[in-house]
Short mmCIF file of C-alpha atoms and ligand atoms in Angstrom, two decimals:
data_model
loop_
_atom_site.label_atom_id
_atom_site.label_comp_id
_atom_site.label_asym_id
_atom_site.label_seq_id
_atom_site.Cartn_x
_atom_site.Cartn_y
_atom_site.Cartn_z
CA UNK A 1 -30.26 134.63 219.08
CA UNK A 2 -33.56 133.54 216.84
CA UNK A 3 -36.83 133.07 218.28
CA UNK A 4 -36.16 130.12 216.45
CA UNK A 5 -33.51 128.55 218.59
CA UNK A 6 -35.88 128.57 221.75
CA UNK A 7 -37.79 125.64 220.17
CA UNK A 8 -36.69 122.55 221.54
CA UNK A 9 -39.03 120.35 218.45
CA UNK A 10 -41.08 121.48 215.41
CA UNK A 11 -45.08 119.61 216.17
CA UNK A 12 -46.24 121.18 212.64
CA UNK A 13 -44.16 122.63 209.69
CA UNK A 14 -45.49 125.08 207.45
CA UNK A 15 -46.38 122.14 205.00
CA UNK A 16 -47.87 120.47 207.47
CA UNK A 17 -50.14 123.17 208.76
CA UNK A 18 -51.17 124.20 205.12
CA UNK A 19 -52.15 120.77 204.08
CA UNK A 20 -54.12 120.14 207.04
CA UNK A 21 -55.98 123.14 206.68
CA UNK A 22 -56.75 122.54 203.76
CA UNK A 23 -58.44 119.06 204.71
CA UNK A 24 -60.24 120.68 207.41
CA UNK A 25 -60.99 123.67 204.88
CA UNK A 26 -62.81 120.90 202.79
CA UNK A 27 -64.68 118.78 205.44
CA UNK A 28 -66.60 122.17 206.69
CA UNK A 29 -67.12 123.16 203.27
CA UNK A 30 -69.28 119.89 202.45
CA UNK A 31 -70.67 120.11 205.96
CA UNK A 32 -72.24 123.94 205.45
CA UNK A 33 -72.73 123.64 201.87
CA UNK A 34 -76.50 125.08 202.46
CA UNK A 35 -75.90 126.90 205.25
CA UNK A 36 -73.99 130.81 205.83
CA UNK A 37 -72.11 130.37 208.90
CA UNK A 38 -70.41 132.39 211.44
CA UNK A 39 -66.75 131.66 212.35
CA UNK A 40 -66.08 133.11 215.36
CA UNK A 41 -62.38 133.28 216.50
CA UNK A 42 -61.19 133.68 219.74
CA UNK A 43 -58.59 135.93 219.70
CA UNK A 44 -55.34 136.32 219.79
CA UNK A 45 -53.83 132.78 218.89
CA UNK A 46 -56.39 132.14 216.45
CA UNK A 47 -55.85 134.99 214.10
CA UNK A 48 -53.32 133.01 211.77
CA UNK A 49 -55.32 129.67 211.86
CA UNK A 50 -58.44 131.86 211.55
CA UNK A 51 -57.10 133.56 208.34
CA UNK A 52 -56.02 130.24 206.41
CA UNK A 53 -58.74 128.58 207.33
CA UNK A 54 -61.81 130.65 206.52
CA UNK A 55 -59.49 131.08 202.88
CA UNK A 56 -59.79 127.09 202.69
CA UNK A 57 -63.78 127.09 203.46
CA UNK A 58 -66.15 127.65 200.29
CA UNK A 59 -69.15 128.27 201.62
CA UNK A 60 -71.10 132.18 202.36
CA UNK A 61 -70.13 132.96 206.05
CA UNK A 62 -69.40 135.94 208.21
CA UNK A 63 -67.04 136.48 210.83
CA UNK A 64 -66.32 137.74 214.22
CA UNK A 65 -64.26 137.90 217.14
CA UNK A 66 -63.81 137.33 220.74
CA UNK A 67 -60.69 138.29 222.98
CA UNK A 68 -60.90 136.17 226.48
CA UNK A 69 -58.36 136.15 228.72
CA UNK A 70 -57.35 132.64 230.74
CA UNK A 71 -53.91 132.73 230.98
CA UNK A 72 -51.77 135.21 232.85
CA UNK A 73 -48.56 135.43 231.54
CA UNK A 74 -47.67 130.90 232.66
CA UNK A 75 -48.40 128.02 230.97
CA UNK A 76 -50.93 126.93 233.35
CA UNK A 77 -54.33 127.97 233.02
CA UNK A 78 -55.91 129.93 236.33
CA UNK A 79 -59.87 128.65 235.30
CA UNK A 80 -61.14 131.65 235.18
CA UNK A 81 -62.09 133.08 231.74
CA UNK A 82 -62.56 136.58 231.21
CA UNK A 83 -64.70 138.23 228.15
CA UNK A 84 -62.71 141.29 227.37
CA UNK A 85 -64.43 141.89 223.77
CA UNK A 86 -67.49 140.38 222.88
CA UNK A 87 -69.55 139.43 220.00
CA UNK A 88 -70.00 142.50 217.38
CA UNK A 89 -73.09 140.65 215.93
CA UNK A 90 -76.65 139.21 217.26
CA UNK A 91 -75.79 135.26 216.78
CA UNK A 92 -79.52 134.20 217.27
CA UNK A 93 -80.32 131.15 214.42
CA UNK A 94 -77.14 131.65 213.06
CA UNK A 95 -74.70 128.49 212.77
CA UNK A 96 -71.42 129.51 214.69
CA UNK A 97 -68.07 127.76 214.22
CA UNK A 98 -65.84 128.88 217.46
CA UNK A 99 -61.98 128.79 215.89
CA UNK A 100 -59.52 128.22 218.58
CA UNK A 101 -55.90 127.82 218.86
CA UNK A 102 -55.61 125.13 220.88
CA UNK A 103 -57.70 122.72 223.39
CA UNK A 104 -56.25 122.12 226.47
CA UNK A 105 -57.91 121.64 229.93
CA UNK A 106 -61.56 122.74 228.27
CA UNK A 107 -62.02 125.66 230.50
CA UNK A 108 -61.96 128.44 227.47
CA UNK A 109 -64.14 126.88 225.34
CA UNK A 110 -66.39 124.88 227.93
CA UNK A 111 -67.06 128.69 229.27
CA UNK A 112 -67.71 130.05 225.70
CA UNK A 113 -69.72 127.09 224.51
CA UNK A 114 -72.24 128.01 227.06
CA UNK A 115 -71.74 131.69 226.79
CA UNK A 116 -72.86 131.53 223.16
CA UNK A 117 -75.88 128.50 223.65
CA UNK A 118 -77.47 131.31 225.61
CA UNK A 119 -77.62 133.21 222.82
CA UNK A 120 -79.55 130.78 220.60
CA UNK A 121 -77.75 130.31 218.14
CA UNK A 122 -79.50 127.49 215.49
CA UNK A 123 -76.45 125.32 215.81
CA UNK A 124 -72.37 125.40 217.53
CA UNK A 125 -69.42 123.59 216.43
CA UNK A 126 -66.00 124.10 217.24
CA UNK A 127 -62.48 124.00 215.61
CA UNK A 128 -59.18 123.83 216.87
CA UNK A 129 -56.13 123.87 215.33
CA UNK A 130 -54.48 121.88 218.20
CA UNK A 131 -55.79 119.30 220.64
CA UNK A 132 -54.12 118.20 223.97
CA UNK A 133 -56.31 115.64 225.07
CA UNK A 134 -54.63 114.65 228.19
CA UNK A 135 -55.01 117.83 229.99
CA UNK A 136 -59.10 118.19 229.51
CA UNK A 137 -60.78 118.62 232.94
CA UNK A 138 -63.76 120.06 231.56
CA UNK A 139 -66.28 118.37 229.44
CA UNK A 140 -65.98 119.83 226.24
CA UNK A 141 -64.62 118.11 223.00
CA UNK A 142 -63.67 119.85 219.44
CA UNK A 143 -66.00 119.12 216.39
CA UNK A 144 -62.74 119.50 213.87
CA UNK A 145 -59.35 119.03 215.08
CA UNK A 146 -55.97 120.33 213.27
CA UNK A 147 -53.29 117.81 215.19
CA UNK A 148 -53.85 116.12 218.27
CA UNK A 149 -50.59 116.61 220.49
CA UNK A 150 -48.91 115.33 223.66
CA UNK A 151 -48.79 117.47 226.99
CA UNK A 152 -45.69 119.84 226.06
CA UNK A 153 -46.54 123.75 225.73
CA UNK A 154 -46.23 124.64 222.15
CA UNK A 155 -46.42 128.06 220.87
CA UNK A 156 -45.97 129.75 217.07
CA UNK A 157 -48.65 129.96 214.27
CA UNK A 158 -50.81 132.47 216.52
CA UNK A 159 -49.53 130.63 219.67
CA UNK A 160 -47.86 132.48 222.38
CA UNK A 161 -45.81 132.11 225.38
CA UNK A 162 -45.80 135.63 227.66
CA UNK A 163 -47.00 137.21 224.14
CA UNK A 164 -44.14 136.57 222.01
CA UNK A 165 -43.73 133.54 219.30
CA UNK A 166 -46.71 134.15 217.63
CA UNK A 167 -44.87 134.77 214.20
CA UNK A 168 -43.14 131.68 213.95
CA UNK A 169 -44.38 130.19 211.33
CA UNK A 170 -44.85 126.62 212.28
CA UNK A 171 -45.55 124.81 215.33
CA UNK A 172 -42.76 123.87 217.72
CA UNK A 173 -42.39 122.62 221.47
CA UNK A 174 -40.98 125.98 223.39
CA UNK A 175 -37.23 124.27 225.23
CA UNK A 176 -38.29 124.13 229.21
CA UNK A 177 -35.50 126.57 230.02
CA UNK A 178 -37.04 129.35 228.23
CA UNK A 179 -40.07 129.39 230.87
CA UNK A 180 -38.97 127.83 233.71
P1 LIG B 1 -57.87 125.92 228.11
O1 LIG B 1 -58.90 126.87 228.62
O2 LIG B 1 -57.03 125.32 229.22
O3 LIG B 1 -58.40 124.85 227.18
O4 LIG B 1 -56.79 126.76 227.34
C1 LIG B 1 -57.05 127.39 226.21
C2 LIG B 1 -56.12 128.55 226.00
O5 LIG B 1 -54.90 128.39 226.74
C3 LIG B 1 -55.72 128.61 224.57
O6 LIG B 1 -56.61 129.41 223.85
C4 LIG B 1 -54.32 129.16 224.62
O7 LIG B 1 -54.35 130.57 224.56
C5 LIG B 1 -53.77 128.74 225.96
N1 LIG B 1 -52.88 127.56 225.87
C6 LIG B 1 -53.12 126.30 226.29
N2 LIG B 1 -52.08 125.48 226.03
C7 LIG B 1 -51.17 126.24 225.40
C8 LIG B 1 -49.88 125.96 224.84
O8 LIG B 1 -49.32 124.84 224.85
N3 LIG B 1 -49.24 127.02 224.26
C9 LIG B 1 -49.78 128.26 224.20
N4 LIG B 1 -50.97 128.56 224.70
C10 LIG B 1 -51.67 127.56 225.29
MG1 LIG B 2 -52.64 132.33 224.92
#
């Protein structure tokens, strides 16, 4: 059986996802046209969405990553975030743009928000490629949002259940049976 055939509902096709980007690619553009920012992605499920959409931004900029941990290997986040590789560069002045997968109860980025403030950076915005809006319970919101989506867990494009779907290409709601 495909990887395919566990998805129950495709959220984002490929054509979807690339013309989005590109949208997004265009609004930070215009926004840091006199400015060299830093994207920083949080790693893993942000190394497609990172890739595309640092291709769609014209502006000077640098990058970097994170890996946190939050999620064992369920769908439902323990709260606790975990820094298991930090920041390779000094982001003092700098203007950082934190590149997530996907916003779901806040904790992640909430954390990681304040995590980097500390550092003094001259400004912080964030961008997600996904937004679940009805499971925030901390108070964080995204500055540029791919697709807002209902409460389902999606994985593919960089998004993974227990590691694996990260290939697929698109975005698609993971069939209940397959975790439960
Ligand atoms: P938060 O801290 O609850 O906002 O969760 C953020 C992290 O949880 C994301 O970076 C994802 O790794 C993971 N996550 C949340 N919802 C999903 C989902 O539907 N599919 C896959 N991973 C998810
Ligand atoms: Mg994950």
């Amino acid at each position: 059986m495909s990887m395919r055939d566990d998805i129950a509902k495709v959220l984002a096709s490929e054509d979807d996802i690339r013309a989005r980007i590109k949208e997004l690619g265009a609004r930070i553009t215009e926004d840091y046209k006199d400015k060299e920012p830093v994207f920083v992605g949080v790693l893993k499920g942000c190394f497609l969405f990172m890739a595309d959409l640092v291709r769609a931004c014209d502006v000077r900029c640098t990058v970097d990553f994170m890996v946190v941990s939050s999620y064992g290997a369920g769908t439902i986040s323990s709260g606790a975030v975990e820094i298991v590789k930090d920041l390779s560069h000094d982001i003092a002045g700098r203007d950082v743009i934190i590149v997530e997968d996907i916003l779901d109860s806040g904790n992640t980025l909430s954390y990681l928000k304040r995590y980097m403030n500390a550092r003094e950076p001259a400004s912080i915005r964030i961008v997600t490629l996904l937004d679940k809006p009805d499971r925030r319970t901390a108070d964080v919101e995204a500055d540029y949002i791919g697709f807002t989506i209902p409460d389902a867990f999606v994985v593919g494009y960089g998004l993974d259940y227990d590691q694996r779907y990260r290939n697929l290409p698109y975005i698609g709601v993971l069939k209940p049976e397959v975790y439960s």
